[in-house]
Short mmCIF file of C-alpha atoms and ligand atoms in Angstrom, two decimals:
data_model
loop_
_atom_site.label_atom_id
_atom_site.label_comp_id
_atom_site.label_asym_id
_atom_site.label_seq_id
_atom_site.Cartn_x
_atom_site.Cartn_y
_atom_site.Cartn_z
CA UNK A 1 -25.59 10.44 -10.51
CA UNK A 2 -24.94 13.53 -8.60
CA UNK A 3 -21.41 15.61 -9.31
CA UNK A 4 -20.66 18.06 -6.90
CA UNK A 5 -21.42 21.62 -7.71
CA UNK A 6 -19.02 23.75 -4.86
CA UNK A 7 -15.77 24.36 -6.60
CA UNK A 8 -12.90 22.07 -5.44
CA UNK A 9 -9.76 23.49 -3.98
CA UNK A 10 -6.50 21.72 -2.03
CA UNK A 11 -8.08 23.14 1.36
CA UNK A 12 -12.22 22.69 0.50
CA UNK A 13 -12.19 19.35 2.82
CA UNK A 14 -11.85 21.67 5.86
CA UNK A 15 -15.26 22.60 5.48
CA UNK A 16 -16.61 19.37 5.32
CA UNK A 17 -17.01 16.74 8.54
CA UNK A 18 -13.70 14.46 9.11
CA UNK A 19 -13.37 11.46 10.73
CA UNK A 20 -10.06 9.54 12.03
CA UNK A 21 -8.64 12.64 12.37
CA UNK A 22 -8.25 14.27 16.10
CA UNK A 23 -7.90 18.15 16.89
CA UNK A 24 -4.89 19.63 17.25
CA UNK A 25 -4.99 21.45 20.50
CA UNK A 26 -2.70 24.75 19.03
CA UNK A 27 -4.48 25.76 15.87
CA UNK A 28 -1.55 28.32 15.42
CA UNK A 29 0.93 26.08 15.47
CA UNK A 30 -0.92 23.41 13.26
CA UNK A 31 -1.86 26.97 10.64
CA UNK A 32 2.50 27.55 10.88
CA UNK A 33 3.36 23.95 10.33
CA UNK A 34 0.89 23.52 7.42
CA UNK A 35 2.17 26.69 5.93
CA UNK A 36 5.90 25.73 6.12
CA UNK A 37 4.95 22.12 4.31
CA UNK A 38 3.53 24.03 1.69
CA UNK A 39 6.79 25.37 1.00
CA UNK A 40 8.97 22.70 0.68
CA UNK A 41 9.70 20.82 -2.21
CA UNK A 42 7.58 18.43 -3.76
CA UNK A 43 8.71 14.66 -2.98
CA UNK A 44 7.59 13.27 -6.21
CA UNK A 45 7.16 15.07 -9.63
CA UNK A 46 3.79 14.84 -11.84
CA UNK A 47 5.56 12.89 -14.97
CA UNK A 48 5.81 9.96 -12.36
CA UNK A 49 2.51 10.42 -10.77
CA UNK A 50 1.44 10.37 -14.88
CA UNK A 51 3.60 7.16 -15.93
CA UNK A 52 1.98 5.57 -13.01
CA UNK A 53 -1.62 5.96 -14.06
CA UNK A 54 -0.24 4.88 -17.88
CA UNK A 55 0.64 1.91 -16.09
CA UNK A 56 -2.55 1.72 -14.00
CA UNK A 57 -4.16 2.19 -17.44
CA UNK A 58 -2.45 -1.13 -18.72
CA UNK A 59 -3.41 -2.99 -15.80
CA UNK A 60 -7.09 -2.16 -16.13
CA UNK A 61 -6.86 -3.71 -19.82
CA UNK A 62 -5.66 -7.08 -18.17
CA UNK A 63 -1.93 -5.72 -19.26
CA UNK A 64 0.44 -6.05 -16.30
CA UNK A 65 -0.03 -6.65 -12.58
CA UNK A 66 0.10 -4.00 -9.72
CA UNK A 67 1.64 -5.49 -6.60
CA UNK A 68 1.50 -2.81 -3.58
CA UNK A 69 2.87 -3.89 -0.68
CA UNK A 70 4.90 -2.30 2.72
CA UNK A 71 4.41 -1.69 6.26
CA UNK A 72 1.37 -1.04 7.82
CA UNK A 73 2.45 1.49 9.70
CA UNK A 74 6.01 2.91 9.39
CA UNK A 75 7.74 5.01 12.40
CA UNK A 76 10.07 7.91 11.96
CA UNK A 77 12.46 6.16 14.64
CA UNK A 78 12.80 3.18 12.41
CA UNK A 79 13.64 5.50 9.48
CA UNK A 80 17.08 3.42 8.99
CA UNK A 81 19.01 2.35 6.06
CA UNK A 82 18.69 -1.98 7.10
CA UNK A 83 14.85 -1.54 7.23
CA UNK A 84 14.86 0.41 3.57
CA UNK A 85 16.92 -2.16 2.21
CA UNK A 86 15.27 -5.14 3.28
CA UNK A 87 12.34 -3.99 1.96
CA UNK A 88 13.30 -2.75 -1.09
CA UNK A 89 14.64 -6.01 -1.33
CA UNK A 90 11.42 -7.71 -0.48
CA UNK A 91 9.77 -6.21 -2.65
CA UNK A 92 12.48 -6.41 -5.73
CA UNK A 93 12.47 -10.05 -5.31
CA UNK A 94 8.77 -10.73 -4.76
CA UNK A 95 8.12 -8.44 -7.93
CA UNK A 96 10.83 -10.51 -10.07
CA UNK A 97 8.86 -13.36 -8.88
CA UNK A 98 5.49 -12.66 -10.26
CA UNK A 99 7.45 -11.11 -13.59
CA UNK A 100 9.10 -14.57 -14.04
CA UNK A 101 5.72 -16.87 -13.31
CA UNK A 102 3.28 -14.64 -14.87
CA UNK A 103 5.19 -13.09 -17.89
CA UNK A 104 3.62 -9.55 -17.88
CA UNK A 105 5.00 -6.55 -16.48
CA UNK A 106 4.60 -5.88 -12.76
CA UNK A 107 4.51 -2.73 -11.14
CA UNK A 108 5.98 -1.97 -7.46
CA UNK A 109 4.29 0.57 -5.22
CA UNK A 110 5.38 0.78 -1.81
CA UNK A 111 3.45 1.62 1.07
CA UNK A 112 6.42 3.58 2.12
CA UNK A 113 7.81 7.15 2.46
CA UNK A 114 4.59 8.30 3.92
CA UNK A 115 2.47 5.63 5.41
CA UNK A 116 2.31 7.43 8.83
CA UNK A 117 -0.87 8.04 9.32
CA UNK A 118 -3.21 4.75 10.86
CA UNK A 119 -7.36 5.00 11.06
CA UNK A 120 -8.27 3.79 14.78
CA UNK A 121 -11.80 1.79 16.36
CA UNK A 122 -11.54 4.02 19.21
CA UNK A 123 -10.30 7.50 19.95
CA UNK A 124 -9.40 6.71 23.40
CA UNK A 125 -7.77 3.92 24.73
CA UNK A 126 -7.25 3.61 29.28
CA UNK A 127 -4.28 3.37 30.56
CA UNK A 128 -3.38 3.16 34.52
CA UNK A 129 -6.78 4.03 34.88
CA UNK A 130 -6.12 7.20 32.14
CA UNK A 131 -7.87 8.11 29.28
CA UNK A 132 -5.39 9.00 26.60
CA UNK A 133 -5.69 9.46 23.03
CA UNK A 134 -5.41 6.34 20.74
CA UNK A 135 -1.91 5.88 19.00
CA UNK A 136 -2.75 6.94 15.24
CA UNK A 137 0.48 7.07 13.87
CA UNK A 138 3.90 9.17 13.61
CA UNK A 139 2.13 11.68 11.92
CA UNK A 140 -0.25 12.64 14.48
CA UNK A 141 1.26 11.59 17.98
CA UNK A 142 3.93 9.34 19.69
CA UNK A 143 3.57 5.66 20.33
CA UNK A 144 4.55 5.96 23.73
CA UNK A 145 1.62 4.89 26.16
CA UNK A 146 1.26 8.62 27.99
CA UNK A 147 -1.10 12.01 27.64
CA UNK A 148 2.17 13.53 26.65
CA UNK A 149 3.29 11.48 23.64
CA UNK A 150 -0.23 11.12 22.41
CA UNK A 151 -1.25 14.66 22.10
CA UNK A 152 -1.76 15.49 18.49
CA UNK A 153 1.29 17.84 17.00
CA UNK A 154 1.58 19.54 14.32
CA UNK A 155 5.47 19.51 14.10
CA UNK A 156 5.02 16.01 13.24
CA UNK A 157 4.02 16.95 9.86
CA UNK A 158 7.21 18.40 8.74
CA UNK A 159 8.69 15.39 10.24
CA UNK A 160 6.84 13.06 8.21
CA UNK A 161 7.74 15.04 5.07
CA UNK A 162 11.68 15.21 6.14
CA UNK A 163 11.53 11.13 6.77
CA UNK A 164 9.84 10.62 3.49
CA UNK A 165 12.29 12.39 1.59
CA UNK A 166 14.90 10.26 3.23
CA UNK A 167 13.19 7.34 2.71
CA UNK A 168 12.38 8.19 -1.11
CA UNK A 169 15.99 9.43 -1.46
CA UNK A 170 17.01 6.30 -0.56
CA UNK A 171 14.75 4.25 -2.63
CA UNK A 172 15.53 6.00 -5.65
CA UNK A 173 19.41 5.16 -5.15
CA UNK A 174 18.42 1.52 -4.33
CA UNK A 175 16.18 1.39 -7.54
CA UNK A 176 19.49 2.24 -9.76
CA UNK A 177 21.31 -0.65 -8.26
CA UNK A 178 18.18 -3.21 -7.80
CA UNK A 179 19.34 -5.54 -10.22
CA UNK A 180 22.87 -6.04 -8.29
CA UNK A 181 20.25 -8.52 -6.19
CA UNK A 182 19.59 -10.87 -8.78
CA UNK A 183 23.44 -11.55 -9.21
CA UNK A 184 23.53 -13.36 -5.84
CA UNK A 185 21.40 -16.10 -5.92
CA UNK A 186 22.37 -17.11 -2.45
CA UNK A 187 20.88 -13.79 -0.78
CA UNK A 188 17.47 -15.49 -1.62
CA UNK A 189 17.97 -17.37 1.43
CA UNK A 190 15.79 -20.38 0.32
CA UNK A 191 15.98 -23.01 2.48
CA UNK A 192 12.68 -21.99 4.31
CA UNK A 193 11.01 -23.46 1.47
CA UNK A 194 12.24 -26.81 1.46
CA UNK A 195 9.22 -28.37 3.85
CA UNK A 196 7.45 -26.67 1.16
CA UNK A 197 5.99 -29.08 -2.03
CA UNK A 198 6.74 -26.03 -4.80
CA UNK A 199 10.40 -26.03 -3.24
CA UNK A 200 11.84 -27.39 -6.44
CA UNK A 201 10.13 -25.27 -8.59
CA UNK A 202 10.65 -22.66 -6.40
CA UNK A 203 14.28 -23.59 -7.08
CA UNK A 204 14.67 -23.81 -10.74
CA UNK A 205 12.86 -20.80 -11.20
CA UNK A 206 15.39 -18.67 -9.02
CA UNK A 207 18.33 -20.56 -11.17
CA UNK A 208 16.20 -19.24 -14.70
CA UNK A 209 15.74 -16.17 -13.44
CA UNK A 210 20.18 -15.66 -12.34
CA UNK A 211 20.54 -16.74 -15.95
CA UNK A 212 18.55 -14.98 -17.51
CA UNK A 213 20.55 -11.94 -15.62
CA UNK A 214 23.56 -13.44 -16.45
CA UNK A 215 22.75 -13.90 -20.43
CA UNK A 216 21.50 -10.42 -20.03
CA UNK A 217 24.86 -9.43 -18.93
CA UNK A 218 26.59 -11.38 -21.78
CA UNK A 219 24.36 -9.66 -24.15
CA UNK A 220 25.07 -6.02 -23.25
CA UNK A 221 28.39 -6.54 -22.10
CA UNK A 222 27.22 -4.78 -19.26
CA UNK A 223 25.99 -5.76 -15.79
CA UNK A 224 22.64 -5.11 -15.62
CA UNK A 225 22.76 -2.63 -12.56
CA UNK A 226 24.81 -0.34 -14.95
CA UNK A 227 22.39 -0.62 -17.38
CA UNK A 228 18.81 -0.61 -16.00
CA UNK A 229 16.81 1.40 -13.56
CA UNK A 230 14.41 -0.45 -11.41
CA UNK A 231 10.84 1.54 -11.22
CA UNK A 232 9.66 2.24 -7.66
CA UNK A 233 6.40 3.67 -6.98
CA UNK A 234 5.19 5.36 -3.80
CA UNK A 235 1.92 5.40 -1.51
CA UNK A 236 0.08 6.11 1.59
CA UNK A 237 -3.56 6.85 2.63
CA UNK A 238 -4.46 9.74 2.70
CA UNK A 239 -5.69 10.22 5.85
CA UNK A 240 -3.96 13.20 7.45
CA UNK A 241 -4.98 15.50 5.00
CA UNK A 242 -3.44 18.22 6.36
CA UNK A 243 -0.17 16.26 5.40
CA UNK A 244 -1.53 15.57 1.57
CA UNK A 245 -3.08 18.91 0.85
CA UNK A 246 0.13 21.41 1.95
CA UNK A 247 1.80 18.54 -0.87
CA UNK A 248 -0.98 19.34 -3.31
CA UNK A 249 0.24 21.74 -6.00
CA UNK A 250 -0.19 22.96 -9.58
CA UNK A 251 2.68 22.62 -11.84
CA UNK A 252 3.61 24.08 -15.32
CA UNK A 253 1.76 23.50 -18.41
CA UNK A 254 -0.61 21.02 -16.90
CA UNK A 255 -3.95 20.78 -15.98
CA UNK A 256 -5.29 19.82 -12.19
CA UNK A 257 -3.83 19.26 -9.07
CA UNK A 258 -1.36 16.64 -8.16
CA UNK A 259 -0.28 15.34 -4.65
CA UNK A 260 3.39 15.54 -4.67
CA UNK A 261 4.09 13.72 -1.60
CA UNK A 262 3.47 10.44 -3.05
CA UNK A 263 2.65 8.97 -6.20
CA UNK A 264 -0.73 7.21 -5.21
CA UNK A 265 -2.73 7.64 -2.12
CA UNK A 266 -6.02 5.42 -0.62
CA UNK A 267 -9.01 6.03 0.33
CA UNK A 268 -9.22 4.25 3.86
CA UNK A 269 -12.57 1.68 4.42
CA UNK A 270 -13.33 4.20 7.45
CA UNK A 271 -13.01 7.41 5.37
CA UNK A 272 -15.03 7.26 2.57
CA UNK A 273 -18.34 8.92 3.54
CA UNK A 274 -19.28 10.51 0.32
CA UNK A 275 -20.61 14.15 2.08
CA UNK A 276 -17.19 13.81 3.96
CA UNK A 277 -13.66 15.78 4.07
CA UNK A 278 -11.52 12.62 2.54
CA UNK A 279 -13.92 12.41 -0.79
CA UNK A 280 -14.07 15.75 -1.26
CA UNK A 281 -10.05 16.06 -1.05
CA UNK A 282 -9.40 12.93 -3.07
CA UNK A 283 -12.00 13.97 -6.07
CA UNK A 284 -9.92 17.03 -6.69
CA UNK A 285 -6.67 15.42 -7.33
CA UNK A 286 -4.59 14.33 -10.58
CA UNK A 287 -3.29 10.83 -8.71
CA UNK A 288 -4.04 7.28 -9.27
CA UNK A 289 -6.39 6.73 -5.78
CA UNK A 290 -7.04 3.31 -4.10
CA UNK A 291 -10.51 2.69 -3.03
CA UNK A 292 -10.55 0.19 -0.05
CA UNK A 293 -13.80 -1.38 -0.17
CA UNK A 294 -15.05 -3.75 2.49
CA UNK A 295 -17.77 -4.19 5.21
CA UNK A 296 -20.03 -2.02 6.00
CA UNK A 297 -20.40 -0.75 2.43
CA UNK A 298 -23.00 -0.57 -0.05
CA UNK A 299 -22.98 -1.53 -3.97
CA UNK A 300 -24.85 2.02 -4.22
CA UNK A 301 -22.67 4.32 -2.70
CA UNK A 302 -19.62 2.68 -4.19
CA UNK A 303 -20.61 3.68 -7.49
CA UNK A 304 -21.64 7.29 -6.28
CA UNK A 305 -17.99 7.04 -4.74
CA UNK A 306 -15.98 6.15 -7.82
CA UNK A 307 -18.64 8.68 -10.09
CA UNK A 308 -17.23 11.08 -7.74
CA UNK A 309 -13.66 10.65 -7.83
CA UNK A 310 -13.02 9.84 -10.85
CA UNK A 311 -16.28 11.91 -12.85
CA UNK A 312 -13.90 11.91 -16.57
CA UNK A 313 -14.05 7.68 -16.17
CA UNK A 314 -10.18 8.22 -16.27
CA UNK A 315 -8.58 4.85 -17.14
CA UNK A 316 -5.85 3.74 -14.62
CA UNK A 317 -7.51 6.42 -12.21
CA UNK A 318 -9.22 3.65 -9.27
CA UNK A 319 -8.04 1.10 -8.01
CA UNK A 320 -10.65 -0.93 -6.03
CA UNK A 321 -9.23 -2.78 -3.71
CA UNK A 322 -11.16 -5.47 -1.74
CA UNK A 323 -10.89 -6.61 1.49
CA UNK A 324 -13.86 -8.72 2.60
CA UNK A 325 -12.23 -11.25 4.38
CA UNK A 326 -12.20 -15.56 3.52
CA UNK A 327 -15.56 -15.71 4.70
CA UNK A 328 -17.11 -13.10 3.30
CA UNK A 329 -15.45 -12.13 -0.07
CA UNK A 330 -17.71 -15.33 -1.90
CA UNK A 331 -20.75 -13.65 -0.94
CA UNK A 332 -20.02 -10.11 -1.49
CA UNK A 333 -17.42 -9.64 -4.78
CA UNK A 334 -19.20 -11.12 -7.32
CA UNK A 335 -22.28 -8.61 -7.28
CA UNK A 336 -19.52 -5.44 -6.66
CA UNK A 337 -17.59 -6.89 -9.92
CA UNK A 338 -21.27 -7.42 -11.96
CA UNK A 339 -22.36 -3.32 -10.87
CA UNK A 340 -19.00 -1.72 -11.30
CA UNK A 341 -18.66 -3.40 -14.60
CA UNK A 342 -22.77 -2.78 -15.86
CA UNK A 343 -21.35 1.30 -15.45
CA UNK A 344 -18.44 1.14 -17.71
CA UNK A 345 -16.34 2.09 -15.18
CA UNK A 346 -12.56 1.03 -15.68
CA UNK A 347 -11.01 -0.16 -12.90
CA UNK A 348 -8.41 -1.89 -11.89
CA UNK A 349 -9.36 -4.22 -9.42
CA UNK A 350 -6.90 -5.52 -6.49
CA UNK A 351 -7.41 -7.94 -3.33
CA UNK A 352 -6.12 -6.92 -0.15
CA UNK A 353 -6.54 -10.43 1.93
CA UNK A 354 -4.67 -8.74 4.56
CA UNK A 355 -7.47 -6.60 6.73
CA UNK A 356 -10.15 -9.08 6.39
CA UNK A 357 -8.58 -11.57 8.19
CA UNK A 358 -6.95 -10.32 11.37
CA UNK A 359 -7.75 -11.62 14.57
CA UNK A 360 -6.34 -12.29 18.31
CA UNK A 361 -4.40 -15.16 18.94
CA UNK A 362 -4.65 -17.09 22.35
CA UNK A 363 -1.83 -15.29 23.89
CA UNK A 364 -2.87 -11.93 22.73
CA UNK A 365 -1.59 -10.71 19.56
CA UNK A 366 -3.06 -9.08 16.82
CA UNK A 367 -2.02 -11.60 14.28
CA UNK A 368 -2.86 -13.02 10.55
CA UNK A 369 -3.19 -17.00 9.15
CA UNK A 370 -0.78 -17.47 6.28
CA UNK A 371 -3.66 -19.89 5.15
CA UNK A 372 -6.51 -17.44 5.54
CA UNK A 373 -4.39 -14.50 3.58
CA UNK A 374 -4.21 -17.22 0.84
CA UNK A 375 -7.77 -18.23 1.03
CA UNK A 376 -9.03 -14.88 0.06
CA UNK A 377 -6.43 -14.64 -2.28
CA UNK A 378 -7.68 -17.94 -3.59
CA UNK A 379 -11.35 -16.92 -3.59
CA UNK A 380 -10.60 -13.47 -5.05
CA UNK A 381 -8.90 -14.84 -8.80
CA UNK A 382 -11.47 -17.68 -8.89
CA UNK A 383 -14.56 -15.14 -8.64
CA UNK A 384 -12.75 -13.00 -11.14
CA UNK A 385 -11.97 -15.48 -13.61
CA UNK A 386 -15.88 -16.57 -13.10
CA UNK A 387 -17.05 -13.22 -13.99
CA UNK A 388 -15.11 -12.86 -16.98
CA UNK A 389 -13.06 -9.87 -15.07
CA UNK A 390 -9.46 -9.27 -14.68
CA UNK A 391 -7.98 -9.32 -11.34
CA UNK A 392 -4.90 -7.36 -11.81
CA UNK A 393 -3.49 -6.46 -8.47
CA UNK A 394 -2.80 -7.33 -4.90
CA UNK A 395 -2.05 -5.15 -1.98
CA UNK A 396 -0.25 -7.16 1.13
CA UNK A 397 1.31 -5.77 4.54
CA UNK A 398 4.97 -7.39 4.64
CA UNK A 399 8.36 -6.32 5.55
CA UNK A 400 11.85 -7.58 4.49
CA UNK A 401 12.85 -8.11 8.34
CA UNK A 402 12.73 -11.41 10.30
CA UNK A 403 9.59 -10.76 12.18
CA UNK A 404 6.83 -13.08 13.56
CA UNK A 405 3.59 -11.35 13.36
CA UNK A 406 1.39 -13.58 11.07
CA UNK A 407 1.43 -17.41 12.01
CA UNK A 408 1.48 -20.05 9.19
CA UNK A 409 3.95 -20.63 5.94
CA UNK A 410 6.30 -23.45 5.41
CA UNK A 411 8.54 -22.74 8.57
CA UNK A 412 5.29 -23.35 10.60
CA UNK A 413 5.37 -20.57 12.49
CA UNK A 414 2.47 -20.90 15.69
CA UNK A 415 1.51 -18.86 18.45
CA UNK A 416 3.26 -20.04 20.50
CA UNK A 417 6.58 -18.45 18.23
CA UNK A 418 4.36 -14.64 17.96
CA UNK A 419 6.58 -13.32 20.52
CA UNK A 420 10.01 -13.92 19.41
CA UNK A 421 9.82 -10.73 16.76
CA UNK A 422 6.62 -9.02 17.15
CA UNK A 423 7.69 -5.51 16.00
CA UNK A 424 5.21 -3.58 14.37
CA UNK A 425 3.29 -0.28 15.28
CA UNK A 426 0.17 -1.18 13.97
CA UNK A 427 -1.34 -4.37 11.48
CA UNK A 428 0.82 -7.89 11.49
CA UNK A 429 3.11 -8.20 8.75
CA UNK A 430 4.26 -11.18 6.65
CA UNK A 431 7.98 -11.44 7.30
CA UNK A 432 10.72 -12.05 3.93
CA UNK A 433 10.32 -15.78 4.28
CA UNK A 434 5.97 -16.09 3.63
CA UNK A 435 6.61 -12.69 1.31
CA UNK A 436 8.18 -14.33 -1.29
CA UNK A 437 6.27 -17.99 -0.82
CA UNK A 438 2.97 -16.01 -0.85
CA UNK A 439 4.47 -14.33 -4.08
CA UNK A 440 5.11 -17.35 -5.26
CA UNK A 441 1.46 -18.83 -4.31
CA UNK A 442 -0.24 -16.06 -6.04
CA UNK A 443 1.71 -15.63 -9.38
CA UNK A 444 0.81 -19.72 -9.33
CA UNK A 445 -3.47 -18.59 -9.23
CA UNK A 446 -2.76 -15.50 -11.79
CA UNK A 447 -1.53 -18.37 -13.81
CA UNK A 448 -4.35 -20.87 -12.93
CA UNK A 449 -6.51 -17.48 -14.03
CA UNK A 450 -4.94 -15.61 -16.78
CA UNK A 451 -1.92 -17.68 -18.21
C1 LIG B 501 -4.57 -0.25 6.03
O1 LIG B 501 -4.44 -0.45 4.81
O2 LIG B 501 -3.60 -0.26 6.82
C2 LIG B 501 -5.94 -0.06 6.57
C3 LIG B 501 -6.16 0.55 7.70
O3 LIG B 501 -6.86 -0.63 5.77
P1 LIG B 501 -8.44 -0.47 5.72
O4 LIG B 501 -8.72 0.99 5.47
O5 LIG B 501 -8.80 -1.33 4.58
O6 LIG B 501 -8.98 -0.96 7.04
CO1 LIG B 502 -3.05 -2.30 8.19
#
């Protein structure tokens, strides 16, 4: 296989084609913006970016489990300190979830403090009879339906980085006090569960998990809070490159290049052209990168792609993530798994049931089936556990808020209920309630799989 020649630097994508990306109508501005991000300090540091890929590392040995989860799309408006929490909180509890059922370590990345960028179909959409530009996320324009709002800006860059520090500051403060959570067994708000068949066992495994807390705290005379820091990780794609490469730095005493505005970044399934801008940005850096892989791909060029990327066969480097779809993963994964693993490669490998399975509903909304999200889910550890290969991840679009985006779970929510909460900028989003009963559902098939 082909490695690339050119030499590599943080700004060698810009002479390469780009897609998803519009132009920015004042180059002088964008040059000033992108010059002042490079400035600023980094968000994340390249010990954490290197724990991470230890971690990663683990995974790929069938070692631990990767759960990477968070908005679709985040907004800069909705940069608030409710929305933080409750998905910090989501995502605590989930994770504590899949600890408790599956008994190996479990590792939290967020798709947060950065996910502001969003691929589009089209770059155009028509509205009052005007062509504007296509809403591609905080980053790039406003989400307001006019010419204005949706002209590309380059400003928005230094906002993104200000918001993500917030966000991150945030998260790191939550992460010291994470385990305060666990004390309160009634913040699990469980009664959703109780139309659902696991809801005992749902039950008694919240009560084991408070007392193990609790003997904890007996132990080490200690609350736990006091005593333990909870591990966040952080991720976005990296889409807007201008964003990731003014964040992509050399530090002391170590080799490469590391992103520093996020501790893993992903390859989008409309970015990864191999003779394109994203590859040849993503196969300079030191970062654990997320490949999403799903139609219209080919076994060939995914294996040029990950060659590329990752040329040293780095372990906890790629993370594959699939998203085929219910109806298509049976056909497709098992001959990806049988020609990733015939080249040696190690990688961990992750299902993202999510974009496979969205479609309209009858009145209109982009939505997501509970069931469906499951059935791939389903599909993706029995293939796996048929092929003798470890399935060590999953990578869901959820949010700790009370929305009602996807239909399905044991509250039964149908179309007819979509409106109520539909909030989100981009991609339907399992709310807290089918968060932590899909956790629950898919630490139960690790188990079927691995335990
Ligand atoms: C996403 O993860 O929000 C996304 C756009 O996914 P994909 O690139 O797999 O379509
Ligand atoms: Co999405």
């Amino acid at each position: 296989m082909s490695v690339r020649t050119k030499s590599w630097s943080p700004t060698s994508w810009r002479e390469y084609p780009i897609q998803q990306l519009p132009e920015y109508p004042n180059s002088e501005e964008l040059e000033r913006c992108y010059q002042e991000l490079q400035t600023l300090p980094p968000l994340v540091t390249s010990w954490e970016i290197e724990s991470l890929k230890d971690k990663l590392a683990n995974v790929s040995q069938g070692k631990g489990f990767l759960f990477q989860a968070g908005d679709c799309a985040e907004s800069f408006d909705l940069t608030r300190s409710s929305k933080i929490v409750n998905l910090v909180k989501v995502l605590l509890q989930t994770s504590f979830i899949m600890i408790h059922e599956m008994g190996v370590p479990v590792y939290r990345v967020g798709r947060m403090a950065g996910q502001y960028a969003k691929p589009r179909s089209s770059a155009y959409e028509t509205v009052n009879g005007e062509e504007i530009h296509n809403y591609r996320g905080d980053l790039i324009n406003g989400f307001g339906a006019t010419k204005e709002q949706r002209v590309p800006d380059p400003k928005r860059l230094l906002e993104g980085y200000h918001k993500a520090g917030l966000t991150l500051n945030f998260i790191r403060a939550l992460g010291d006090e994470g385990f305060a959570d666990l004390h309160y067994p009634e913040q699990w708000e469980l009664d959703f569960m109780r139309n659902n068949p696991y809801h005992q066992e749902y039950e008694a495994m919240v009560k084991s998990i408070t007392q193990a807390v609790k003997f904890m705290d007996a132990v080490s005379e200690k609350r736990q809070q006091q005593s333990q820091k909870v591990d966040f990780y952080t991720s976005h794609e990296a889409l807007n490159l201008f964003y990731d490469s003014a964040q992509t730095r050399k530090v002391p005493r170590k080799e490469g290049y590391y992103n520093l505005s996020a501790h893993m970044v992903w390859l989008g399934n409309r970015t990864r052209d191999l003779n394109e801008a994203h590859v040849e940005y993503l196969r300079g850096i030191e970062n654990p990168i997320g490949i999403k892989i799903g139609p219209p791909y080919t076994i060939d060029d995914t294996l040029r792609l990950i060659e590329r990327i990752n040329p040293k066969h780095e372990s906890g480097k790629i993370v594959i993530i699939t998203r085929f779809g219910k109806d298509r993963i049976q056909e497709e994964l098992p001959s990806l798994i049988q020609a990733i693993r015939k080249e040696g490669f190690p990688v961990v490998w992750s299902s993202d049931p999510m974009h496979g399975n969205t479609f309209s509903s009858s009145n209109d909304y982009k939505t997501r089936n509970f069931d469906h999200i499951m059935d791939e889910v389903k599909h993706a550890f029995s293939i796996h556990r048929s092929e003798g290969s470890y399935l060590g991840s999953v990578h869901l679009e959820l949010t700790g808020d009370d929305v009602t985006e996807c239909v399905g779970g044991s509250k039964g929510l149908d179309e007819s209920g979509l409106d109520l909460n539909y909030e989100t900028f981009c991609d339907p989003r399992l709310n807290y309630e089918q968060s932590l009963e899909l956790a629950f559902l898919i630490s139960k098939e690790w188990k079927k799989s691995y335990g």
